[in-house]
mmCIF file with all atom_site columns, C-alpha atoms in Angstrom:
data_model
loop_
_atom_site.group_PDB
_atom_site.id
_atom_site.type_symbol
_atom_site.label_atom_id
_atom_site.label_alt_id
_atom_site.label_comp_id
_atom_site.label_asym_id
_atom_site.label_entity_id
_atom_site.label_seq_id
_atom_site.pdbx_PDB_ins_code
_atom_site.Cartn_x
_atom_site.Cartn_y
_atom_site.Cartn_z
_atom_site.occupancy
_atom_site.B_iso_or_equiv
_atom_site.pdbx_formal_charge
_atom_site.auth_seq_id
_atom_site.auth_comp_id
_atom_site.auth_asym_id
_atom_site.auth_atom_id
_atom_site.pdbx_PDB_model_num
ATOM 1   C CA . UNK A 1 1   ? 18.907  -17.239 20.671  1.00 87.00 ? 17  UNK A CA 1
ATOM 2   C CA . UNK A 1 2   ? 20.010  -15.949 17.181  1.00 95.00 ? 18  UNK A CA 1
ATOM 3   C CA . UNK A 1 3   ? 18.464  -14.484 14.557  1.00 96.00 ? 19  UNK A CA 1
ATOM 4   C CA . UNK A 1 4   ? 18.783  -17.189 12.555  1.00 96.00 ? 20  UNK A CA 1
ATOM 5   C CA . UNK A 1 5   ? 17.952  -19.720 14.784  1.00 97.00 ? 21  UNK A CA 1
ATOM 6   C CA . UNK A 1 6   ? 14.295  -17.937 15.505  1.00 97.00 ? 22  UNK A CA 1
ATOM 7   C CA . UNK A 1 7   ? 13.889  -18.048 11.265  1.00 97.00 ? 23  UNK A CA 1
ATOM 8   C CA . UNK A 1 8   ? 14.492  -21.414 12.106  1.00 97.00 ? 24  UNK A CA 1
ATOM 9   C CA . UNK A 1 9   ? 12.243  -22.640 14.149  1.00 97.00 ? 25  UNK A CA 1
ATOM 10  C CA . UNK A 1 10  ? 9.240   -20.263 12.624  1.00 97.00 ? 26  UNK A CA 1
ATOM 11  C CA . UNK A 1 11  ? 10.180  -21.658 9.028   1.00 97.00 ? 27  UNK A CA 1
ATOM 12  C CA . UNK A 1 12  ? 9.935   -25.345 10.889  1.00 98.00 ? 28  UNK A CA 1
ATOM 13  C CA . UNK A 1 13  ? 6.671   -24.437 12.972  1.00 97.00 ? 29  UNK A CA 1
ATOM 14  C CA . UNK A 1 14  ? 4.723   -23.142 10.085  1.00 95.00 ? 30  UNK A CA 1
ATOM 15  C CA . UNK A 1 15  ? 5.745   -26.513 7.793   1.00 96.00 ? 31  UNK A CA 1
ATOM 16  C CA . UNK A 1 16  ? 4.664   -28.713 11.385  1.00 97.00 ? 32  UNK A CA 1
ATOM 17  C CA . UNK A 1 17  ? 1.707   -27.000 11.462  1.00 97.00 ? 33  UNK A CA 1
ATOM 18  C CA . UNK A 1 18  ? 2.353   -26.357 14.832  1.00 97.00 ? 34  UNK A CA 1
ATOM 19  C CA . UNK A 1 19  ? 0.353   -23.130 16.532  1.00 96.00 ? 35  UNK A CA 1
ATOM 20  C CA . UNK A 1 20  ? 1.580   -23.212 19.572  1.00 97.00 ? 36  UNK A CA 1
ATOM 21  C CA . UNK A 1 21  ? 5.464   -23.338 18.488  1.00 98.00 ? 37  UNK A CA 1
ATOM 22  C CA . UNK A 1 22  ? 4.698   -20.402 16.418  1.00 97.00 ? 38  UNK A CA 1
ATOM 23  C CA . UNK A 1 23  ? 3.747   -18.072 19.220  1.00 97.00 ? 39  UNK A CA 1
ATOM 24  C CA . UNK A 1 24  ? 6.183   -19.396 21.165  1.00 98.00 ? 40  UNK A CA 1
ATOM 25  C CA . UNK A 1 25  ? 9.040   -18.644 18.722  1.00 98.00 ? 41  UNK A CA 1
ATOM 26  C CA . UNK A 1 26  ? 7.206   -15.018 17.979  1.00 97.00 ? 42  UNK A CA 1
ATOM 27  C CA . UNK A 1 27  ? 7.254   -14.201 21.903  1.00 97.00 ? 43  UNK A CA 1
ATOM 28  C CA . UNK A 1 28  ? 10.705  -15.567 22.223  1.00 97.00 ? 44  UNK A CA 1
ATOM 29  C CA . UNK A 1 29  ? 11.614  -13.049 19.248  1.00 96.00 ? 45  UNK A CA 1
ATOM 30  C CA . UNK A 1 30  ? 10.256  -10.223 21.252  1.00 96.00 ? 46  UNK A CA 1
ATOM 31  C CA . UNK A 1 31  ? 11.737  -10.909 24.581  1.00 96.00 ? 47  UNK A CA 1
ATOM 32  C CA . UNK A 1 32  ? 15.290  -11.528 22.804  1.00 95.00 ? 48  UNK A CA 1
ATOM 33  C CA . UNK A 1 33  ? 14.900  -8.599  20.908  1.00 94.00 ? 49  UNK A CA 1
ATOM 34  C CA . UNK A 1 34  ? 14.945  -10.153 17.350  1.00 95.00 ? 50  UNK A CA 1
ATOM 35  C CA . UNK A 1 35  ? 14.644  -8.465  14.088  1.00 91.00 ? 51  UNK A CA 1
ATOM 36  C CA . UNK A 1 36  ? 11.032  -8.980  14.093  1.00 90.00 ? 52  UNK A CA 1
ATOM 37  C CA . UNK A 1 37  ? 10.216  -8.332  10.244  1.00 83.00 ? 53  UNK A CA 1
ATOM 38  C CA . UNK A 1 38  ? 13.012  -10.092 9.347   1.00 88.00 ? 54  UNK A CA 1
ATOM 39  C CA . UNK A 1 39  ? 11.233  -13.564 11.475  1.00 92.00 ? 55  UNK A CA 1
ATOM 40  C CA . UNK A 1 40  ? 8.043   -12.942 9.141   1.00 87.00 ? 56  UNK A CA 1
ATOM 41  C CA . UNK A 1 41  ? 10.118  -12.734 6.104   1.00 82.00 ? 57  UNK A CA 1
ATOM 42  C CA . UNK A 1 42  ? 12.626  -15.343 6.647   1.00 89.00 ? 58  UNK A CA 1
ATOM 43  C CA . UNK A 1 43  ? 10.622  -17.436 8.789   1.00 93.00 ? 59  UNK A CA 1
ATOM 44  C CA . UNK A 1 44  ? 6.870   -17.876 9.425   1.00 91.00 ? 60  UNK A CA 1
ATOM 45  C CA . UNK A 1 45  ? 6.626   -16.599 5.046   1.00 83.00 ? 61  UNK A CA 1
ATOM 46  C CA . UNK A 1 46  ? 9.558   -19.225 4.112   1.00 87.00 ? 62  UNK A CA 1
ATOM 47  C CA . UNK A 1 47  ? 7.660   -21.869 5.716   1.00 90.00 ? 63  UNK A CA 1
ATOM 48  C CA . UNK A 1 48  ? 4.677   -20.981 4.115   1.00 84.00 ? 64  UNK A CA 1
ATOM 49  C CA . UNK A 1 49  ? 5.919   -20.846 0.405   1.00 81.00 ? 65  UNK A CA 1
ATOM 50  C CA . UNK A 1 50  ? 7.293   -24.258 1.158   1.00 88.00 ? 66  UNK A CA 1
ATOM 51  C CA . UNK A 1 51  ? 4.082   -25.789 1.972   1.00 86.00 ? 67  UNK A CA 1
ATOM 52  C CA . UNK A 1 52  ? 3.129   -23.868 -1.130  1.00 79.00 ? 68  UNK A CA 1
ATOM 53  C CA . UNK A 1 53  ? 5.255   -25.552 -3.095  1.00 83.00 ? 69  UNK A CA 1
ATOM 54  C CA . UNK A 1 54  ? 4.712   -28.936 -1.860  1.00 88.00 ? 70  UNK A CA 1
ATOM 55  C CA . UNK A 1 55  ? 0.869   -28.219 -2.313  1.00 82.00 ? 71  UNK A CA 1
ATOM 56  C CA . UNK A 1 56  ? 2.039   -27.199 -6.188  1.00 78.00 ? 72  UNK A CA 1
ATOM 57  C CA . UNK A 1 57  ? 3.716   -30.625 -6.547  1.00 88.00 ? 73  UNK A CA 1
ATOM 58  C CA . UNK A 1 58  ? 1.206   -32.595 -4.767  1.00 89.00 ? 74  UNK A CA 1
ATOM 59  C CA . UNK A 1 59  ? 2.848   -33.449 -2.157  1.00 92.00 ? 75  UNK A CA 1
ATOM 60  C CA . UNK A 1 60  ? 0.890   -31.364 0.501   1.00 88.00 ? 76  UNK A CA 1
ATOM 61  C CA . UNK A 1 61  ? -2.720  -30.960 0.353   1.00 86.00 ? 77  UNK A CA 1
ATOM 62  C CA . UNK A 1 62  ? -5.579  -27.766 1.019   1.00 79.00 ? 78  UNK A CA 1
ATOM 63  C CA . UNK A 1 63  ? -5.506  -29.041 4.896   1.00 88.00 ? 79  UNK A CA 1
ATOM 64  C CA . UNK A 1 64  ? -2.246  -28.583 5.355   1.00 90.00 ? 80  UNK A CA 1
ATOM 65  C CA . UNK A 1 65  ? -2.076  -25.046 3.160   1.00 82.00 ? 81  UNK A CA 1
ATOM 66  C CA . UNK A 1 66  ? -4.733  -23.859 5.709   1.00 83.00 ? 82  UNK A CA 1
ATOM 67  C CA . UNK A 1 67  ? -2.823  -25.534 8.767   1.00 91.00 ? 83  UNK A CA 1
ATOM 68  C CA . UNK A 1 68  ? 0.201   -23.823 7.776   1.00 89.00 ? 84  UNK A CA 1
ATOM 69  C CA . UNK A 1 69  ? -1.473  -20.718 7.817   1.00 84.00 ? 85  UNK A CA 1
ATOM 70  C CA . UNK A 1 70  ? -3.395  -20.971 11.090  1.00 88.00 ? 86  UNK A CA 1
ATOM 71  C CA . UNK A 1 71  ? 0.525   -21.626 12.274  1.00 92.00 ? 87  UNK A CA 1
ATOM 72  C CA . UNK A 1 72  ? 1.481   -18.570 10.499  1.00 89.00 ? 88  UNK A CA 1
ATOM 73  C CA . UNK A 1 73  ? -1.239  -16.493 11.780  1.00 85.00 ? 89  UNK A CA 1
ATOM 74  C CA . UNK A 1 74  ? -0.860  -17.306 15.036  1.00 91.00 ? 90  UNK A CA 1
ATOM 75  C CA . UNK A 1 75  ? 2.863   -16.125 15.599  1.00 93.00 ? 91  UNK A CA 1
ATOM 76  C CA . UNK A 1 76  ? 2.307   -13.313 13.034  1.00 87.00 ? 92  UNK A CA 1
ATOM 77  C CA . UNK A 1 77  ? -1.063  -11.984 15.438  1.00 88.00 ? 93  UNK A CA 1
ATOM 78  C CA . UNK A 1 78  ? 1.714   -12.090 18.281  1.00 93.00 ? 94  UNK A CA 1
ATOM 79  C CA . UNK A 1 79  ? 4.734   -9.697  16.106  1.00 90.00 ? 95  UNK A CA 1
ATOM 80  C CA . UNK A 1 80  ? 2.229   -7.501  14.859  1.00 82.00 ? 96  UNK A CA 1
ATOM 81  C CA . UNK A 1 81  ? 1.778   -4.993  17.915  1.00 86.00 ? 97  UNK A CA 1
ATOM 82  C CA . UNK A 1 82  ? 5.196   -4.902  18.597  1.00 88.00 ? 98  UNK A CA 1
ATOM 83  C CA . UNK A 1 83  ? 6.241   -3.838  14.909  1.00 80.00 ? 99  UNK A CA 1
ATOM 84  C CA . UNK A 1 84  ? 3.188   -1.374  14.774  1.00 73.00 ? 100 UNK A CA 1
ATOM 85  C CA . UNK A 1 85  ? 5.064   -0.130  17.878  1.00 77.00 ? 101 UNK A CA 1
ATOM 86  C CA . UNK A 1 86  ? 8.145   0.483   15.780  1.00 69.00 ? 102 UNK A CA 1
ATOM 87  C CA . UNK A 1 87  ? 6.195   2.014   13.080  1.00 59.00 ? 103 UNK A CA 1
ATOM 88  C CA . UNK A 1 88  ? 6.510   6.011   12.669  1.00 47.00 ? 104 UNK A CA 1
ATOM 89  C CA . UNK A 1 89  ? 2.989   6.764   12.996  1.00 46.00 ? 105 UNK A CA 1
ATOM 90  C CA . UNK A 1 90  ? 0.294   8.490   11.339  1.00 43.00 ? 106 UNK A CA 1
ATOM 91  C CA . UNK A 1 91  ? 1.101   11.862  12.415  1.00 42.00 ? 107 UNK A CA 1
ATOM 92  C CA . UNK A 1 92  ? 4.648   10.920  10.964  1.00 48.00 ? 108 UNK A CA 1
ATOM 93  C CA . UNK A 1 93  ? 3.779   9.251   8.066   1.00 72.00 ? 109 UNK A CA 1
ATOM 94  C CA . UNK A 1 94  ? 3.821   9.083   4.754   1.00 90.00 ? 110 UNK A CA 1
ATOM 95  C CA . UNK A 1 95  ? 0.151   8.640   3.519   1.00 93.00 ? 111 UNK A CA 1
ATOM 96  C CA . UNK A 1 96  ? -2.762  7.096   4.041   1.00 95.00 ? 112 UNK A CA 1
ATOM 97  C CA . UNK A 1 97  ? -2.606  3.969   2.217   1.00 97.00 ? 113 UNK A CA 1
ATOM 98  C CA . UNK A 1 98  ? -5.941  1.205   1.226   1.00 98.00 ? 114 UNK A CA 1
ATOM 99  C CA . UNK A 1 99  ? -4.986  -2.288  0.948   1.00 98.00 ? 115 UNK A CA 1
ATOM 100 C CA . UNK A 1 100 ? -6.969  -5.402  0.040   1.00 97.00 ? 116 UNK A CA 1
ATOM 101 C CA . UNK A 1 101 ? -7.160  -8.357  -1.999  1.00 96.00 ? 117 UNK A CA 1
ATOM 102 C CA . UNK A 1 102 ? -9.476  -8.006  -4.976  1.00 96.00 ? 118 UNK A CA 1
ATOM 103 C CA . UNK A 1 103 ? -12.907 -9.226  -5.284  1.00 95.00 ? 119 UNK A CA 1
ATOM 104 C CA . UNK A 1 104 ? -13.078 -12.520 -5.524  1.00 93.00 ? 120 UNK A CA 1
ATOM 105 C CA . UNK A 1 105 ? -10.220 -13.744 -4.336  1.00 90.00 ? 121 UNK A CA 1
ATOM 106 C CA . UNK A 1 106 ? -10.199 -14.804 -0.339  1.00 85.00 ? 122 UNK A CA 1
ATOM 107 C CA . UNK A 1 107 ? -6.084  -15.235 0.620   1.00 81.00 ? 123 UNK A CA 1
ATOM 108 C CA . UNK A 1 108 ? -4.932  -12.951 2.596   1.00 81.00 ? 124 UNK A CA 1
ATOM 109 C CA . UNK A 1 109 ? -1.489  -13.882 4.215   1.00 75.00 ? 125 UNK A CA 1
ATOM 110 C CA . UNK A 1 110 ? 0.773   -11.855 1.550   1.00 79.00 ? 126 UNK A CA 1
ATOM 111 C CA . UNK A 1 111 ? -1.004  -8.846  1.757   1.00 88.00 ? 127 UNK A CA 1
ATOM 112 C CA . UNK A 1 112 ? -1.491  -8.494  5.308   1.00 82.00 ? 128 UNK A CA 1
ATOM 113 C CA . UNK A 1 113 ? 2.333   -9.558  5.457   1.00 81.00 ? 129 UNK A CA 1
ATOM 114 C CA . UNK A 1 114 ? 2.300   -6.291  3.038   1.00 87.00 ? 130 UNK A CA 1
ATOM 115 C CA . UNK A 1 115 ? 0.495   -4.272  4.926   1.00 87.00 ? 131 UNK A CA 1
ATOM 116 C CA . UNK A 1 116 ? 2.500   -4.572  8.443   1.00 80.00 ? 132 UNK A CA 1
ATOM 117 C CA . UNK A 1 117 ? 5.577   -4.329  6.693   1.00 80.00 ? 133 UNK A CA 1
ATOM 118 C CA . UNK A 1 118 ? 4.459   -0.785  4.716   1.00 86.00 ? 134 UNK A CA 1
ATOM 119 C CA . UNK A 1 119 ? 2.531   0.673   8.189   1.00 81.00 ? 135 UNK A CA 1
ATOM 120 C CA . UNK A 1 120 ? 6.430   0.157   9.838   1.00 76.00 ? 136 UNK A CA 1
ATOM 121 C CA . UNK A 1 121 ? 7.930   2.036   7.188   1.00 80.00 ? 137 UNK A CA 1
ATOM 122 C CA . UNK A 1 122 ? 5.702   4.843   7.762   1.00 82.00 ? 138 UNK A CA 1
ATOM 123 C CA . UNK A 1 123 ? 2.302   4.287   5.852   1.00 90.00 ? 139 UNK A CA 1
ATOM 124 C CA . UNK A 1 124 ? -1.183  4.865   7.697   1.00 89.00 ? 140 UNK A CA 1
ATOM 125 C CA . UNK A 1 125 ? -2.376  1.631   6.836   1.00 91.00 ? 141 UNK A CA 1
ATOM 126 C CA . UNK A 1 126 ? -5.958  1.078   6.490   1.00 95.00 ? 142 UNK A CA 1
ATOM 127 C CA . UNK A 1 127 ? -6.085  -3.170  5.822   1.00 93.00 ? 143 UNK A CA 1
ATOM 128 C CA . UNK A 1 128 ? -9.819  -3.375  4.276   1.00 97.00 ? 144 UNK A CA 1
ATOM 129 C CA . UNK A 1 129 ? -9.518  -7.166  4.178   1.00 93.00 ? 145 UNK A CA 1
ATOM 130 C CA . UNK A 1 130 ? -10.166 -10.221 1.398   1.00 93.00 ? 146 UNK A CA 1
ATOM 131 C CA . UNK A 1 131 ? -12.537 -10.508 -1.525  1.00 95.00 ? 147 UNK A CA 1
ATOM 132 C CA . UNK A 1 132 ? -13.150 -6.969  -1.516  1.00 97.00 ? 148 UNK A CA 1
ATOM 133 C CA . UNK A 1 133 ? -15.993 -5.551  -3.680  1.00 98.00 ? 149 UNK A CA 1
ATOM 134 C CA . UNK A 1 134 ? -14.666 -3.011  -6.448  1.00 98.00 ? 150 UNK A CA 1
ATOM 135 C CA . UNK A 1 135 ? -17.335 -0.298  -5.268  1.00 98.00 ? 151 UNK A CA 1
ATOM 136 C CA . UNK A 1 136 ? -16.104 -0.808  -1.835  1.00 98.00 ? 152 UNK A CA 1
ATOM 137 C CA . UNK A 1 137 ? -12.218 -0.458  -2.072  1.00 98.00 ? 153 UNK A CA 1
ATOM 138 C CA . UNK A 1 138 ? -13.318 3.018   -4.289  1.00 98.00 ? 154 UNK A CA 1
ATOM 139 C CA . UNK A 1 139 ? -15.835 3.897   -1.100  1.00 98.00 ? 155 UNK A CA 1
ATOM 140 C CA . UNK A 1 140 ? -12.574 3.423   1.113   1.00 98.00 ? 156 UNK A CA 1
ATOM 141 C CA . UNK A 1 141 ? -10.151 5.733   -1.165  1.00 97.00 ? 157 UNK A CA 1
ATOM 142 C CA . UNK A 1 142 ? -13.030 8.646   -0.949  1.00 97.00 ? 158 UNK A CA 1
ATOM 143 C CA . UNK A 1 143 ? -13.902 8.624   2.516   1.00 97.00 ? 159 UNK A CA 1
ATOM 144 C CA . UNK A 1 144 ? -9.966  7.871   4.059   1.00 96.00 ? 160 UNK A CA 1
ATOM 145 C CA . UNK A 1 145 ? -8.762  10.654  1.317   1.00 96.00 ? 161 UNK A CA 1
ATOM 146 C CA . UNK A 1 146 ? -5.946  8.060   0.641   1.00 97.00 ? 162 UNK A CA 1
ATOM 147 C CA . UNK A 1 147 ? -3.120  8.530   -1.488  1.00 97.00 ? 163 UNK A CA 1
ATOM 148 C CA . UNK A 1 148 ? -1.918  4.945   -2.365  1.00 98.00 ? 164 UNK A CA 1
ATOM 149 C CA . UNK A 1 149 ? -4.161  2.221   -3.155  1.00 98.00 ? 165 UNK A CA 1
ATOM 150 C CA . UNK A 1 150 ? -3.193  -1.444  -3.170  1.00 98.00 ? 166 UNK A CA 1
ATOM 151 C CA . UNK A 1 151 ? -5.245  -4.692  -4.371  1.00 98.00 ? 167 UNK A CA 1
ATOM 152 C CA . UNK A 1 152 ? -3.812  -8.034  -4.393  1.00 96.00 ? 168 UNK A CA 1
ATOM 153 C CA . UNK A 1 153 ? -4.370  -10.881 -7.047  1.00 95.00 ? 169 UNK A CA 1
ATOM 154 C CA . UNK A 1 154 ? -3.763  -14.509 -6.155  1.00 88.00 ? 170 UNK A CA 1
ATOM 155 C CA . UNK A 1 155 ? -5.465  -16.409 -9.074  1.00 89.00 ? 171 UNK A CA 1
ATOM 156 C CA . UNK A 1 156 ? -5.082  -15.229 -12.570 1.00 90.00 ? 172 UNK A CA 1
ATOM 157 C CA . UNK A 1 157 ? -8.912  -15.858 -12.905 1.00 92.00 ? 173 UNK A CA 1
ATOM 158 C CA . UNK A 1 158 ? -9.345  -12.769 -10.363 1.00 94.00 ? 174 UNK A CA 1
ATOM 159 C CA . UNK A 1 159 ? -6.269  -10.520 -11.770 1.00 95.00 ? 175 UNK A CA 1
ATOM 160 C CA . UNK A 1 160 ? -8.929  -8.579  -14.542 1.00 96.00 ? 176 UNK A CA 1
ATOM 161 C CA . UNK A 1 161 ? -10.982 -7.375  -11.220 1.00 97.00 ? 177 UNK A CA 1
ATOM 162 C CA . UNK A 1 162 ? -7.802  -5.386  -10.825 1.00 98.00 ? 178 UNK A CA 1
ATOM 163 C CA . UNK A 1 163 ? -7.626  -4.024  -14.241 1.00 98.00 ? 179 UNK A CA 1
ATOM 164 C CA . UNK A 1 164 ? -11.496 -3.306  -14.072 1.00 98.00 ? 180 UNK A CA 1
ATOM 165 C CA . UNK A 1 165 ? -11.231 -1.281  -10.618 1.00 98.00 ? 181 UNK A CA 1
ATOM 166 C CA . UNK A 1 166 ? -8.376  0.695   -12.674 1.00 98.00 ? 182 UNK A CA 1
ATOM 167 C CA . UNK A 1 167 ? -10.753 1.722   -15.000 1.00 98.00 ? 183 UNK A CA 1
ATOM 168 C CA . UNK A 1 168 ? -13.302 2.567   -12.200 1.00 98.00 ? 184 UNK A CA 1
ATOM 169 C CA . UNK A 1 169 ? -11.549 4.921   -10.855 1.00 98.00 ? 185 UNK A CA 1
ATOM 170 C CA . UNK A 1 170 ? -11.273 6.602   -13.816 1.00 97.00 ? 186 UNK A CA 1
ATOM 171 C CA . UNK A 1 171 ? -14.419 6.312   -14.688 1.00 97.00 ? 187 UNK A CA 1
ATOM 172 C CA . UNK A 1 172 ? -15.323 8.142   -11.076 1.00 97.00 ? 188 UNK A CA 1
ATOM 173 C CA . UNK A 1 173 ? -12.694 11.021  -12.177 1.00 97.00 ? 189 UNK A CA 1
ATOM 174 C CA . UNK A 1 174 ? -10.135 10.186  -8.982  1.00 97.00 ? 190 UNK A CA 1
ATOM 175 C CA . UNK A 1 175 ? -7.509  7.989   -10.825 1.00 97.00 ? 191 UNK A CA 1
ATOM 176 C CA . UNK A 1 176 ? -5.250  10.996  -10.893 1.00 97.00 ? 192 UNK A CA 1
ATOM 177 C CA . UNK A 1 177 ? -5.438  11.228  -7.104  1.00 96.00 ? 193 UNK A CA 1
ATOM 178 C CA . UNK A 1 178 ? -4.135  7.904   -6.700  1.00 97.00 ? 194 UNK A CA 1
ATOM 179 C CA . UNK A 1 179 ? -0.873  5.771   -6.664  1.00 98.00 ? 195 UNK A CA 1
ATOM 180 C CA . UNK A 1 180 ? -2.142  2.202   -7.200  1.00 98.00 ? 196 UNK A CA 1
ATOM 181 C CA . UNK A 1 181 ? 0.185   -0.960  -6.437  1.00 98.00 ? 197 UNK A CA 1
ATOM 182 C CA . UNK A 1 182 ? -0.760  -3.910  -8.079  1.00 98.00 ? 198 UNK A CA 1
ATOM 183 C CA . UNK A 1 183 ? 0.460   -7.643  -6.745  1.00 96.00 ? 199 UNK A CA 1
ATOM 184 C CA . UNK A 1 184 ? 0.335   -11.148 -6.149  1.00 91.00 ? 200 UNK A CA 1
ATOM 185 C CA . UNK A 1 185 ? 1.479   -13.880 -7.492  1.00 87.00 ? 201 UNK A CA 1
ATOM 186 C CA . UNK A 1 186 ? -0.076  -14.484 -11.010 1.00 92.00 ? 202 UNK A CA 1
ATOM 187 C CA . UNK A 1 187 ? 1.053   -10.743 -11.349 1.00 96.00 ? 203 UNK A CA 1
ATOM 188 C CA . UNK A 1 188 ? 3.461   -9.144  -13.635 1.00 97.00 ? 204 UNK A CA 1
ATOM 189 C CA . UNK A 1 189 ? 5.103   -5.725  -14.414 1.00 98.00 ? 205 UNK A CA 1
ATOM 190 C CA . UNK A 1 190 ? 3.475   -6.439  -17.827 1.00 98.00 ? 206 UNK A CA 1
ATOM 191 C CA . UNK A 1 191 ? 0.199   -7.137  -16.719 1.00 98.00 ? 207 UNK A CA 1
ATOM 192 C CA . UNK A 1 192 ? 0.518   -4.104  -14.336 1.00 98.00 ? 208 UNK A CA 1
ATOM 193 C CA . UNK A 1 193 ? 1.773   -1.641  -17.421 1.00 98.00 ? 209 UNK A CA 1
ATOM 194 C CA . UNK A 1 194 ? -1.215  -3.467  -19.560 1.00 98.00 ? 210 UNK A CA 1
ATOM 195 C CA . UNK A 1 195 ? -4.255  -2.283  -17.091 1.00 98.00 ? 211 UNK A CA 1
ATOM 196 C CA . UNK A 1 196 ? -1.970  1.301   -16.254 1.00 98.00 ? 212 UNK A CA 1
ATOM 197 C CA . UNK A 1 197 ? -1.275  0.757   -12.726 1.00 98.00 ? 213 UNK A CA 1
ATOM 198 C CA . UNK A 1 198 ? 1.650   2.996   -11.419 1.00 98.00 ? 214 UNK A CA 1
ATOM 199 C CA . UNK A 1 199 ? 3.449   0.162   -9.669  1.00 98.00 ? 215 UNK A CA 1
ATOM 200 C CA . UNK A 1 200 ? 4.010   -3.685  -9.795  1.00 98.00 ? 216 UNK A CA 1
ATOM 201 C CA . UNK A 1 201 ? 5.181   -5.281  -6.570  1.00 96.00 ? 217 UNK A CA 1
ATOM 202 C CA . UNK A 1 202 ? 6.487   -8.285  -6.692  1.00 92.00 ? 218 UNK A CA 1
ATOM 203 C CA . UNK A 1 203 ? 7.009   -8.751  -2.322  1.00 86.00 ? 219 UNK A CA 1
ATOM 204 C CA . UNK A 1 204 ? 6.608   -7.060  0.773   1.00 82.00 ? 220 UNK A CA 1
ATOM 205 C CA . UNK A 1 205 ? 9.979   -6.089  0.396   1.00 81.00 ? 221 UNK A CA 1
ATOM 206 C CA . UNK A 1 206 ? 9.864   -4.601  -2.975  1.00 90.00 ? 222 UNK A CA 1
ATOM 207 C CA . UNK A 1 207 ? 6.329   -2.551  -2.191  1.00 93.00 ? 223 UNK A CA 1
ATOM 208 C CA . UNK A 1 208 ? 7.948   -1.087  0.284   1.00 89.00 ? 224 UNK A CA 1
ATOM 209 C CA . UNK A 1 209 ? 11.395  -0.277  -1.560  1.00 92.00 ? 225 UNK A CA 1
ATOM 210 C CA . UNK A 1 210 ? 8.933   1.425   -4.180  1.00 96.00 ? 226 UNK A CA 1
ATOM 211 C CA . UNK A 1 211 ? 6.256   2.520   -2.165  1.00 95.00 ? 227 UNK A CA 1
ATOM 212 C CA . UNK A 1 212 ? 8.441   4.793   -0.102  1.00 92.00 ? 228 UNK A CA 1
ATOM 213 C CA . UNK A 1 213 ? 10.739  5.631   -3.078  1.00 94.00 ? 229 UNK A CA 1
ATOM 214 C CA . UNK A 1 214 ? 7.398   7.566   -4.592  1.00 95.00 ? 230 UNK A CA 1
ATOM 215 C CA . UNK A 1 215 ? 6.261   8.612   -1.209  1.00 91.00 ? 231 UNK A CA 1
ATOM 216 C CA . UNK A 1 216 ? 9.394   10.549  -0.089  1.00 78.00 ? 232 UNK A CA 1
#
């Protein structure tokens, strides 16, 4: 099967809701050998932002955003071993990296879609979760001696916890030690210059474009 017939049918299992088709289509990936970032991408996260934007026009509802995701989840929990696999490693790598989406805010998909996609080019990934306590993503930085930090806003309501944890980390003298990557999608390279973050991403793609652009 072809590349872009597995996009296909994850883009088509993920707006189904359909759990089972989405493993399916991630194992089928794997045995044919399939660009398996590139399925994520183009398929189980295209699917996604359509529900999204039939939720934003009212044409899809909160059960079928969080259908759509248990979909998504399920293939993605299938590729994510296999792309680890084809990740460089720790001992290879190119820092130890925090990720998590800022307090008070509980998605999840884009940044974990984040996070697998930075740990394959290289990162050492430590994925701290959703709705993340400010004192806790600082507690992380210390004790993993990370280099990169990165918090994710999804509501503009939760996008000042960002700017706030920016000025905790100053406060606790270890900005300087830090690369922090701000994103989501209420997010701008505005707000991002605004509250002094290093870097605005935008997607997985482009965090990963920048991330390893400053890291090598």
């Amino acid at each position: 099967m072809t590349q872009d017939k597995l996009n296909k049918r994850a883009k088509e299992a993920v707006m189904t809701y359909n759990s089972e088709e989405a493993k399916a289509v991630a194992k089928d990936a794997i045995a044919s050998g399939a660009d398996l970032v590139d399925i994520i991408q183009s398929g189980f996260t295209s699917g996604i932002k359509e529900v999204g934007r039939l939720f934003d026009e009212k044409k899809a509802f909160l059960p079928h955003i969080m259908a759509a995701a248990a979909a998504m989840n399920g293939g993605i929990d299938i590729l994510t071993p296999e792309i680890t696999k084809q990740g460089k490693g720790a001992d290879q790598g190119l820092g130890r990296f925090v990720i998590c989406t800022i307090e008070g805010d509980i998605h999840s998909i884009g940044k974990d879609i984040v996070a697998i996609m930075l740990k394959v080019a290289g990162f050492d990934i430590v994925n701290i979760g959703r709705d993340v306590p400010l004192n806790d993503i600082l507690k992380a930085c210390k004790e993993h001696n990370a280099k990169f930090v990165g918090t994710s806003a999804l509501m503009t309501s939760t996008m000042v916890n960002q700017k706030t944890f920016e000025e905790l980390l100053r406060k606790e003298g270890i900005r300087d030690k830090l690369i922090t990557n701000v994103g989501g999608a209420p997010v701008t390279q505005e707000w991002a210059d605004s509250i002094g973050a290093d870097v605005y991403s935008e997607n997985a793609s482009d965090a990963v474009m920048k991330m390893t652009k400053i890291a090598g």
